[in-house]
């Protein structure tokens, strides 16, 4: 690999960073909130216009694949298309599939943002805006690297296939089916897949990621009457739906995060001494982590235990209640129908279908023990298994070498507590390695108020992606 070539690219990226920040601001300004029907057209525009136009500008051949309407919507809501695009078709070069998403989580300034969430605002090198780090910044980083090669008249050393969607934040509806249907067509000649849609473990040490937890998301519906009731007139004489739901919630998880559901941990792999030893070299400070979260105490004290419970053990989180009063002021009503929402993060060997059955049986048992006549139903609205890759694979070697070239240090090898369900799909469809190569920092606050991407992470991340291109090109063709 020519060090001079990468030096040219890095100098170009550095010289044009202001331009790249401005372009990121344009992308952030599109309110592509996939989970909110009022922004569905904006989400579609982000994919079908912005994403398509950017790729065509770079010379890629682009196809928009329509997915139809979103299941369960009335009136029917059109799904945004998926971009399948290709740049380069040289049989002598390796082909890398790049996945990213162009939709974002909801955000309102009134939620607690310090700045307007859809106006990229830079303060002390931190670029605040919804989607800045998840995932518009990383997607644009790929574009900028490709543009740098082209502006410098340098040969892009790999073929690239792109798969970009607009529904990742809403369960990637329809994407798995599309990818698997293209297994022997569009994805047939893919050698490696790279995804930049996660974050460093800390704020100083870059990483490559080889594992993700899966997820099962549940709705628990409790009905007690045909309509809402006056609490003064009927309180104390009916079995209340909210009371039953609170009892169910309290039965699911203990205050230290231990899951109470029968047999939920039966399929979790025991922690071996060999695995235990891998946590020690990782750069992670529990005190800094507490400061980032704004908490005074963690459920576990040691670095190893905290990481294990983030990555390799399941967890259960309660998210909210639909149908109950939540506004300001007082409303003395007994809700007749409430829907509790919670999820379980899954680890390897846990099957979402088996987990659903365990949850349904347990909640039925807990509710029956109360003697309440209210009806309870439990459904799962989406589920995805965990994924663990082989960090000794050559794809990971290329990523680790790229990080070392830019930062002068070894990358931490990490797993993630979150879920990117399509990762496993790409591995199954291509039969090849999938690697996560993050550019964002642990304190970027993705999905939260004041989401941001550091200017330095944006720039250095682009340099890593360029080095990754060159490292992949150096691998012998399998």
Short mmCIF file of C-alpha atoms in Angstrom, two decimals:
data_model
loop_
_atom_site.label_atom_id
_atom_site.label_comp_id
_atom_site.label_asym_id
_atom_site.label_seq_id
_atom_site.Cartn_x
_atom_site.Cartn_y
_atom_site.Cartn_z
CA UNK A 1 0.00 0.00 0.00
CA UNK A 2 1.33 3.42 -0.92
CA UNK A 3 1.73 5.59 2.15
CA UNK A 4 2.05 8.56 -0.18
CA UNK A 5 -1.36 7.79 -1.67
CA UNK A 6 -3.02 7.77 1.74
CA UNK A 7 -1.17 10.92 2.72
CA UNK A 8 -2.65 12.64 -0.34
CA UNK A 9 -6.14 11.47 0.57
CA UNK A 10 -5.78 12.48 4.21
CA UNK A 11 -4.53 15.94 3.24
CA UNK A 12 -7.50 16.34 0.91
CA UNK A 13 -9.95 15.24 3.60
CA UNK A 14 -8.42 17.66 6.11
CA UNK A 15 -8.50 20.55 3.65
CA UNK A 16 -12.17 19.97 2.86
CA UNK A 17 -13.52 19.27 6.33
CA UNK A 18 -15.53 22.52 6.44
CA UNK A 19 -17.26 21.53 3.21
CA UNK A 20 -18.06 18.10 4.62
CA UNK A 21 -19.53 19.62 7.77
CA UNK A 22 -21.74 21.88 5.67
CA UNK A 23 -22.95 18.88 3.65
CA UNK A 24 -23.69 17.01 6.87
CA UNK A 25 -25.78 19.99 7.93
CA UNK A 26 -27.83 19.67 4.75
CA UNK A 27 -28.47 15.98 5.47
CA UNK A 28 -29.37 16.61 9.12
CA UNK A 29 -31.85 19.25 7.95
CA UNK A 30 -34.01 16.59 6.29
CA UNK A 31 -36.40 15.31 8.97
CA UNK A 32 -36.25 11.66 7.97
CA UNK A 33 -38.00 10.30 11.08
CA UNK A 34 -39.12 6.88 9.88
CA UNK A 35 -41.28 6.13 12.92
CA UNK A 36 -43.50 9.22 12.53
CA UNK A 37 -46.03 9.09 9.66
CA UNK A 38 -45.97 12.86 9.27
CA UNK A 39 -42.31 12.65 8.24
CA UNK A 40 -42.60 9.64 5.94
CA UNK A 41 -42.33 11.78 2.80
CA UNK A 42 -39.21 13.43 4.22
CA UNK A 43 -37.79 9.98 4.92
CA UNK A 44 -38.56 8.92 1.38
CA UNK A 45 -36.93 12.09 0.05
CA UNK A 46 -33.81 11.41 2.12
CA UNK A 47 -33.40 8.04 0.43
CA UNK A 48 -34.93 8.40 -3.02
CA UNK A 49 -33.58 11.88 -3.73
CA UNK A 50 -30.69 12.79 -1.45
CA UNK A 51 -29.05 9.37 -1.19
CA UNK A 52 -29.67 8.49 -4.82
CA UNK A 53 -28.37 11.84 -6.10
CA UNK A 54 -25.20 11.66 -4.00
CA UNK A 55 -24.35 8.18 -5.24
CA UNK A 56 -25.04 9.10 -8.86
CA UNK A 57 -22.84 12.16 -8.44
CA UNK A 58 -20.04 9.78 -7.46
CA UNK A 59 -20.63 7.72 -10.58
CA UNK A 60 -22.46 4.78 -9.02
CA UNK A 61 -25.23 2.93 -10.80
CA UNK A 62 -28.26 3.22 -8.53
CA UNK A 63 -31.45 1.24 -8.29
CA UNK A 64 -34.33 2.11 -5.97
CA UNK A 65 -36.13 -0.99 -4.77
CA UNK A 66 -39.66 -0.34 -3.58
CA UNK A 67 -40.92 -2.32 -0.58
CA UNK A 68 -44.64 -1.59 -0.76
CA UNK A 69 -46.69 -0.42 2.20
CA UNK A 70 -45.91 -0.74 5.88
CA UNK A 71 -47.83 -3.62 7.50
CA UNK A 72 -50.51 -2.58 9.98
CA UNK A 73 -50.89 1.01 8.77
CA UNK A 74 -54.34 2.42 8.01
CA UNK A 75 -54.47 4.22 5.68
CA UNK A 76 -51.60 2.29 4.08
CA UNK A 77 -48.27 4.05 4.54
CA UNK A 78 -45.71 3.69 1.75
CA UNK A 79 -42.32 2.42 2.87
CA UNK A 80 -39.25 4.34 1.70
CA UNK A 81 -37.29 2.47 -0.97
CA UNK A 82 -33.97 0.72 -0.44
CA UNK A 83 -30.92 1.85 -2.42
CA UNK A 84 -28.91 -0.86 -4.13
CA UNK A 85 -25.97 0.75 -5.89
CA UNK A 86 -22.61 -0.24 -7.33
CA UNK A 87 -19.39 1.61 -8.01
CA UNK A 88 -16.79 -0.37 -9.93
CA UNK A 89 -16.97 -3.82 -11.47
CA UNK A 90 -13.35 -4.89 -11.85
CA UNK A 91 -13.03 -8.68 -11.42
CA UNK A 92 -9.44 -8.20 -10.26
CA UNK A 93 -10.61 -6.15 -7.26
CA UNK A 94 -12.36 -7.22 -4.09
CA UNK A 95 -15.94 -6.14 -3.57
CA UNK A 96 -17.07 -4.59 -0.30
CA UNK A 97 -20.72 -4.08 0.57
CA UNK A 98 -21.36 -0.95 2.60
CA UNK A 99 -24.57 -0.72 4.61
CA UNK A 100 -26.00 2.40 6.21
CA UNK A 101 -29.32 4.02 7.02
CA UNK A 102 -30.64 7.47 6.28
CA UNK A 103 -33.55 7.61 8.73
CA UNK A 104 -33.38 8.96 12.28
CA UNK A 105 -35.10 8.85 15.64
CA UNK A 106 -37.73 11.47 16.57
CA UNK A 107 -36.47 14.71 18.11
CA UNK A 108 -38.03 17.93 19.37
CA UNK A 109 -36.24 20.83 21.03
CA UNK A 110 -38.82 20.61 23.82
CA UNK A 111 -37.53 17.10 24.60
CA UNK A 112 -34.53 18.74 26.25
CA UNK A 113 -32.25 19.61 23.35
CA UNK A 114 -29.99 22.62 23.83
CA UNK A 115 -30.11 23.37 20.10
CA UNK A 116 -32.57 22.79 17.28
CA UNK A 117 -32.23 19.05 16.57
CA UNK A 118 -32.56 19.37 12.79
CA UNK A 119 -30.13 22.25 12.49
CA UNK A 120 -26.52 21.05 12.71
CA UNK A 121 -24.90 23.29 15.32
CA UNK A 122 -21.18 23.11 16.09
CA UNK A 123 -20.02 24.05 19.58
CA UNK A 124 -16.40 23.49 20.61
CA UNK A 125 -15.81 20.89 17.92
CA UNK A 126 -19.01 18.97 18.70
CA UNK A 127 -21.60 18.90 15.89
CA UNK A 128 -25.06 18.61 17.42
CA UNK A 129 -27.99 17.39 15.36
CA UNK A 130 -30.29 14.40 14.96
CA UNK A 131 -28.60 11.85 12.74
CA UNK A 132 -25.17 13.45 12.99
CA UNK A 133 -23.68 10.24 14.39
CA UNK A 134 -26.58 7.81 13.74
CA UNK A 135 -26.17 7.32 10.84
CA UNK A 136 -25.97 10.25 8.43
CA UNK A 137 -22.45 11.27 9.47
CA UNK A 138 -20.94 7.84 8.80
CA UNK A 139 -22.84 7.47 5.50
CA UNK A 140 -21.51 10.82 4.31
CA UNK A 141 -18.04 9.82 5.49
CA UNK A 142 -18.08 6.99 2.91
CA UNK A 143 -19.20 9.45 0.23
CA UNK A 144 -16.45 11.91 1.13
CA UNK A 145 -13.72 9.27 0.97
CA UNK A 146 -14.85 8.17 -2.49
CA UNK A 147 -14.99 11.78 -3.63
CA UNK A 148 -11.45 12.33 -2.34
CA UNK A 149 -10.13 9.49 -4.51
CA UNK A 150 -11.91 10.93 -7.52
CA UNK A 151 -10.84 14.54 -6.97
CA UNK A 152 -7.22 13.39 -6.70
CA UNK A 153 -7.54 11.16 -9.79
CA UNK A 154 -6.60 8.13 -7.70
CA UNK A 155 -7.87 4.67 -8.44
CA UNK A 156 -10.42 3.38 -5.94
CA UNK A 157 -8.79 0.04 -5.09
CA UNK A 158 -12.00 -1.93 -4.48
CA UNK A 159 -15.43 -2.42 -6.00
CA UNK A 160 -18.19 -1.08 -3.76
CA UNK A 161 -21.79 -2.15 -3.40
CA UNK A 162 -24.10 0.02 -1.33
CA UNK A 163 -27.23 -0.95 0.55
CA UNK A 164 -28.89 2.06 2.18
CA UNK A 165 -32.33 2.05 3.79
CA UNK A 166 -34.76 4.43 5.42
CA UNK A 167 -36.43 2.23 8.04
CA UNK A 168 -33.61 1.08 10.34
CA UNK A 169 -34.96 3.05 13.27
CA UNK A 170 -38.32 1.33 12.77
CA UNK A 171 -37.19 -2.28 12.51
CA UNK A 172 -35.80 -2.31 8.94
CA UNK A 173 -39.22 -3.35 7.64
CA UNK A 174 -38.86 -5.32 4.42
CA UNK A 175 -35.07 -5.15 4.21
CA UNK A 176 -34.28 -8.71 5.30
CA UNK A 177 -36.59 -10.14 2.66
CA UNK A 178 -35.04 -7.93 -0.02
CA UNK A 179 -31.47 -8.84 0.91
CA UNK A 180 -32.20 -12.55 0.96
CA UNK A 181 -34.02 -12.32 -2.38
CA UNK A 182 -30.86 -10.76 -3.85
CA UNK A 183 -28.56 -13.36 -2.31
CA UNK A 184 -27.68 -14.92 -5.66
CA UNK A 185 -27.90 -11.70 -7.64
CA UNK A 186 -26.83 -8.30 -6.30
CA UNK A 187 -24.94 -9.70 -3.28
CA UNK A 188 -23.51 -12.76 -5.02
CA UNK A 189 -19.97 -11.45 -5.57
CA UNK A 190 -19.57 -9.56 -2.27
CA UNK A 191 -16.30 -10.45 -0.52
CA UNK A 192 -16.80 -8.45 2.69
CA UNK A 193 -19.40 -6.26 4.35
CA UNK A 194 -18.59 -3.19 6.44
CA UNK A 195 -21.04 -1.25 8.59
CA UNK A 196 -20.36 2.02 10.37
CA UNK A 197 -23.41 2.40 12.59
CA UNK A 198 -22.10 2.09 16.13
CA UNK A 199 -19.67 3.83 18.46
CA UNK A 200 -16.38 3.58 20.27
CA UNK A 201 -16.50 2.07 23.73
CA UNK A 202 -14.97 5.23 25.20
CA UNK A 203 -13.92 8.67 24.02
CA UNK A 204 -10.25 8.11 23.22
CA UNK A 205 -9.63 4.61 21.86
CA UNK A 206 -11.02 3.52 18.48
CA UNK A 207 -12.41 0.03 18.08
CA UNK A 208 -13.72 -2.56 15.69
CA UNK A 209 -16.85 -4.42 16.73
CA UNK A 210 -17.45 -8.14 16.31
CA UNK A 211 -20.69 -8.77 18.18
CA UNK A 212 -24.18 -7.38 18.77
CA UNK A 213 -26.99 -8.36 21.07
CA UNK A 214 -30.32 -9.22 19.48
CA UNK A 215 -33.69 -7.92 20.56
CA UNK A 216 -37.26 -9.00 21.22
CA UNK A 217 -39.76 -6.16 21.72
CA UNK A 218 -43.00 -6.91 23.55
CA UNK A 219 -46.43 -5.39 24.04
CA UNK A 220 -48.48 -6.41 27.09
CA UNK A 221 -52.10 -5.36 26.73
CA UNK A 222 -54.44 -5.36 29.74
CA UNK A 223 -58.18 -4.65 29.43
CA UNK A 224 -60.52 -4.08 32.34
CA UNK A 225 -63.64 -2.30 31.04
CA UNK A 226 -65.39 -1.11 27.88
CA UNK A 227 -64.34 2.53 28.46
CA UNK A 228 -62.33 4.72 30.84
CA UNK A 229 -63.85 5.03 34.33
CA UNK A 230 -64.15 7.81 36.94
CA UNK A 231 -61.78 6.90 39.76
CA UNK A 232 -63.98 8.51 42.39
CA UNK A 233 -67.09 6.64 41.31
CA UNK A 234 -65.54 3.27 40.48
CA UNK A 235 -62.18 3.20 42.25
CA UNK A 236 -61.88 0.34 44.72
CA UNK A 237 -64.58 -1.83 43.16
CA UNK A 238 -63.04 -2.83 39.83
CA UNK A 239 -59.83 -4.66 39.00
CA UNK A 240 -57.85 -1.91 37.33
CA UNK A 241 -55.84 -2.57 34.18
CA UNK A 242 -53.01 -0.24 35.21
CA UNK A 243 -52.63 -1.98 38.56
CA UNK A 244 -52.35 -5.35 36.84
CA UNK A 245 -49.81 -3.97 34.36
CA UNK A 246 -47.68 -2.48 37.14
CA UNK A 247 -47.71 -5.85 38.90
CA UNK A 248 -46.57 -7.54 35.70
CA UNK A 249 -43.83 -4.99 35.15
CA UNK A 250 -42.60 -5.47 38.72
CA UNK A 251 -42.36 -9.21 38.15
CA UNK A 252 -40.11 -9.00 35.09
CA UNK A 253 -36.82 -7.60 36.34
CA UNK A 254 -35.09 -6.84 39.64
CA UNK A 255 -33.54 -3.51 40.59
CA UNK A 256 -30.05 -4.77 39.70
CA UNK A 257 -31.19 -5.76 36.20
CA UNK A 258 -31.57 -9.51 36.80
CA UNK A 259 -34.32 -10.99 34.63
CA UNK A 260 -36.94 -12.84 36.71
CA UNK A 261 -38.62 -14.71 33.84
CA UNK A 262 -38.38 -18.49 34.30
CA UNK A 263 -35.67 -20.22 32.20
CA UNK A 264 -34.68 -17.00 30.41
CA UNK A 265 -30.99 -17.60 31.08
CA UNK A 266 -30.96 -21.31 30.29
CA UNK A 267 -29.40 -20.87 26.84
CA UNK A 268 -26.84 -18.22 27.82
CA UNK A 269 -23.30 -19.52 27.39
CA UNK A 270 -21.33 -19.76 30.66
CA UNK A 271 -18.47 -17.31 31.03
CA UNK A 272 -15.15 -19.13 30.60
CA UNK A 273 -11.83 -18.07 32.17
CA UNK A 274 -10.49 -17.48 28.65
CA UNK A 275 -13.29 -15.05 27.82
CA UNK A 276 -12.98 -13.39 31.22
CA UNK A 277 -9.35 -12.56 30.43
CA UNK A 278 -10.26 -10.71 27.22
CA UNK A 279 -11.93 -7.87 29.10
CA UNK A 280 -8.84 -6.74 31.00
CA UNK A 281 -6.93 -5.04 28.12
CA UNK A 282 -9.96 -3.02 26.96
CA UNK A 283 -9.74 0.73 27.50
CA UNK A 284 -12.84 1.45 29.56
CA UNK A 285 -13.25 3.57 32.68
CA UNK A 286 -16.37 2.96 34.75
CA UNK A 287 -16.11 6.39 36.41
CA UNK A 288 -16.05 8.15 33.04
CA UNK A 289 -18.92 5.96 31.94
CA UNK A 290 -20.99 7.02 34.95
CA UNK A 291 -20.26 10.67 34.17
CA UNK A 292 -21.36 10.21 30.56
CA UNK A 293 -24.64 8.70 31.70
CA UNK A 294 -25.18 11.13 34.56
CA UNK A 295 -25.71 8.35 37.12
CA UNK A 296 -24.26 8.00 40.59
CA UNK A 297 -23.98 4.21 40.70
CA UNK A 298 -23.92 1.29 38.30
CA UNK A 299 -25.52 -2.10 38.83
CA UNK A 300 -22.05 -3.69 38.69
CA UNK A 301 -18.75 -2.42 40.04
CA UNK A 302 -15.89 -3.88 38.01
CA UNK A 303 -14.97 -3.00 34.43
CA UNK A 304 -15.30 -6.62 33.35
CA UNK A 305 -18.75 -7.07 34.90
CA UNK A 306 -20.08 -3.83 33.39
CA UNK A 307 -18.89 -4.81 29.91
CA UNK A 308 -20.19 -8.35 30.25
CA UNK A 309 -23.64 -7.11 31.18
CA UNK A 310 -23.58 -4.66 28.29
CA UNK A 311 -22.47 -7.23 25.72
CA UNK A 312 -22.79 -10.92 26.56
CA UNK A 313 -25.64 -11.24 29.05
CA UNK A 314 -29.33 -10.55 28.28
CA UNK A 315 -31.09 -7.53 29.73
CA UNK A 316 -34.69 -6.41 30.10
CA UNK A 317 -35.81 -2.78 29.90
CA UNK A 318 -39.26 -1.31 30.45
CA UNK A 319 -40.03 1.48 27.97
CA UNK A 320 -43.46 2.90 28.57
CA UNK A 321 -47.24 2.60 28.72
CA UNK A 322 -49.73 3.41 25.99
CA UNK A 323 -53.29 4.31 26.89
CA UNK A 324 -52.60 5.84 30.31
CA UNK A 325 -52.71 9.53 31.19
CA UNK A 326 -49.27 11.13 30.86
CA UNK A 327 -49.85 14.87 30.33
CA UNK A 328 -49.35 17.74 32.75
CA UNK A 329 -51.88 18.28 35.51
CA UNK A 330 -54.25 15.74 37.06
CA UNK A 331 -56.78 13.43 35.44
CA UNK A 332 -58.72 11.19 37.78
CA UNK A 333 -59.46 8.41 35.36
CA UNK A 334 -59.09 4.64 35.42
CA UNK A 335 -57.83 3.68 31.94
CA UNK A 336 -59.83 0.78 30.53
CA UNK A 337 -57.07 -0.48 28.25
CA UNK A 338 -53.30 -0.09 28.69
CA UNK A 339 -50.39 -1.45 26.68
CA UNK A 340 -47.06 -1.88 28.42
CA UNK A 341 -43.90 -1.91 26.31
CA UNK A 342 -40.64 -3.64 27.16
CA UNK A 343 -37.79 -5.37 25.38
CA UNK A 344 -35.21 -8.05 26.05
CA UNK A 345 -31.74 -7.81 24.55
CA UNK A 346 -30.73 -11.27 23.39
CA UNK A 347 -27.31 -12.93 23.34
CA UNK A 348 -25.99 -15.85 21.26
CA UNK A 349 -28.01 -19.10 21.50
CA UNK A 350 -31.20 -17.23 22.47
CA UNK A 351 -33.99 -17.82 19.94
CA UNK A 352 -36.55 -14.96 19.64
CA UNK A 353 -39.40 -17.48 19.16
CA UNK A 354 -38.45 -19.40 22.28
CA UNK A 355 -38.05 -16.15 24.22
CA UNK A 356 -41.57 -15.09 23.18
CA UNK A 357 -43.02 -18.36 24.49
CA UNK A 358 -41.14 -18.00 27.80
CA UNK A 359 -42.42 -14.44 28.21
CA UNK A 360 -46.02 -15.36 27.39
CA UNK A 361 -46.06 -18.34 29.76
CA UNK A 362 -44.47 -16.38 32.59
CA UNK A 363 -46.77 -13.38 32.34
CA UNK A 364 -49.81 -15.66 32.15
CA UNK A 365 -48.65 -17.38 35.36
CA UNK A 366 -47.95 -14.10 37.16
CA UNK A 367 -51.29 -12.60 36.17
CA UNK A 368 -53.26 -15.74 37.08
CA UNK A 369 -51.78 -15.66 40.58
CA UNK A 370 -53.38 -12.25 41.24
CA UNK A 371 -56.90 -13.53 40.70
CA UNK A 372 -57.72 -10.55 38.48
CA UNK A 373 -60.37 -11.26 35.81
CA UNK A 374 -58.83 -8.76 33.39
CA UNK A 375 -57.66 -10.04 30.02
CA UNK A 376 -53.94 -9.96 29.26
CA UNK A 377 -52.29 -10.57 25.89
CA UNK A 378 -48.59 -10.58 25.05
CA UNK A 379 -47.25 -10.04 21.54
CA UNK A 380 -43.82 -9.42 20.04
CA UNK A 381 -43.68 -6.71 17.39
CA UNK A 382 -40.16 -7.58 16.28
CA UNK A 383 -37.35 -9.92 17.18
CA UNK A 384 -33.82 -10.50 15.95
CA UNK A 385 -31.12 -12.88 17.16
CA UNK A 386 -27.69 -11.85 18.37
CA UNK A 387 -24.66 -11.78 16.08
CA UNK A 388 -21.01 -12.62 16.82
CA UNK A 389 -18.32 -12.50 14.14
CA UNK A 390 -14.77 -13.83 13.96
CA UNK A 391 -12.39 -11.00 14.82
CA UNK A 392 -9.50 -13.04 13.39
CA UNK A 393 -11.05 -12.92 9.91
CA UNK A 394 -9.10 -10.94 7.29
CA UNK A 395 -11.90 -8.35 7.09
CA UNK A 396 -11.28 -7.53 10.75
CA UNK A 397 -7.54 -7.57 10.14
CA UNK A 398 -8.02 -4.92 7.47
CA UNK A 399 -10.13 -2.82 9.81
CA UNK A 400 -7.69 -3.15 12.69
CA UNK A 401 -4.76 -2.27 10.44
CA UNK A 402 -6.63 0.77 9.14
CA UNK A 403 -7.25 2.00 12.68
CA UNK A 404 -3.61 1.50 13.61
CA UNK A 405 -2.45 3.38 10.52
CA UNK A 406 -4.52 6.45 11.42
CA UNK A 407 -4.31 6.44 15.22
CA UNK A 408 -0.97 4.73 15.76
CA UNK A 409 -2.49 2.29 18.25
CA UNK A 410 -4.31 -1.02 18.30
CA UNK A 411 -8.09 -0.93 18.09
CA UNK A 412 -10.07 -2.33 20.98
CA UNK A 413 -12.06 -5.43 20.04
CA UNK A 414 -15.58 -4.80 21.28
CA UNK A 415 -19.10 -6.11 21.21
CA UNK A 416 -22.19 -3.89 21.38
CA UNK A 417 -25.19 -4.10 23.63
CA UNK A 418 -27.45 -2.69 20.93
CA UNK A 419 -28.90 -4.41 17.89
CA UNK A 420 -28.43 -4.01 14.14
CA UNK A 421 -30.57 -6.94 12.97
CA UNK A 422 -29.53 -6.68 9.33
CA UNK A 423 -25.92 -7.58 10.27
CA UNK A 424 -26.74 -11.27 10.59
CA UNK A 425 -28.78 -11.10 7.38
CA UNK A 426 -25.80 -9.82 5.41
CA UNK A 427 -23.63 -12.59 6.84
CA UNK A 428 -26.20 -15.21 5.84
CA UNK A 429 -26.84 -13.72 2.39
CA UNK A 430 -23.19 -13.32 1.39
CA UNK A 431 -21.63 -16.16 3.35
CA UNK A 432 -18.80 -13.71 4.07
CA UNK A 433 -17.49 -11.68 6.98
CA UNK A 434 -19.33 -8.64 8.32
CA UNK A 435 -17.43 -6.07 10.37
CA UNK A 436 -18.57 -3.00 12.29
CA UNK A 437 -16.15 -0.08 11.98
CA UNK A 438 -17.43 2.83 14.08
CA UNK A 439 -16.31 6.44 13.84
CA UNK A 440 -18.43 7.99 16.61
CA UNK A 441 -17.57 8.39 20.28
CA UNK A 442 -19.29 6.75 23.25
CA UNK A 443 -20.70 10.09 24.38
CA UNK A 444 -22.42 10.91 21.07
CA UNK A 445 -25.87 10.37 22.62
CA UNK A 446 -27.43 8.59 19.66
CA UNK A 447 -31.23 8.30 20.09
CA UNK A 448 -31.06 10.82 22.92
CA UNK A 449 -31.18 14.58 23.40
CA UNK A 450 -28.21 16.52 22.05
CA UNK A 451 -26.95 13.81 19.70
CA UNK A 452 -23.62 14.88 18.27
CA UNK A 453 -20.59 13.87 16.27
CA UNK A 454 -17.17 15.29 17.06
CA UNK A 455 -15.50 17.06 14.15
CA UNK A 456 -12.30 15.16 14.97
CA UNK A 457 -14.12 11.81 14.88
CA UNK A 458 -15.69 12.75 11.55
CA UNK A 459 -12.32 13.59 10.01
CA UNK A 460 -10.32 10.74 11.50
CA UNK A 461 -13.15 8.35 10.75
CA UNK A 462 -12.92 9.24 7.06
CA UNK A 463 -9.19 8.60 7.18
CA UNK A 464 -9.82 5.16 8.69
CA UNK A 465 -12.33 4.32 5.96
CA UNK A 466 -9.82 5.31 3.27
CA UNK A 467 -7.15 3.17 4.92
CA UNK A 468 -9.66 0.31 5.10
CA UNK A 469 -10.14 0.51 1.31
CA UNK A 470 -6.38 0.15 0.84
CA UNK A 471 -6.02 -2.63 3.40
CA UNK A 472 -8.80 -4.65 1.75
CA UNK A 473 -7.08 -4.19 -1.61
CA UNK A 474 -3.93 -5.72 -0.15
CA UNK A 475 -5.65 -8.96 0.82
CA UNK A 476 -5.17 -11.96 -1.41
CA UNK A 477 -8.35 -12.82 -3.31
CA UNK A 478 -10.11 -15.81 -1.82
#
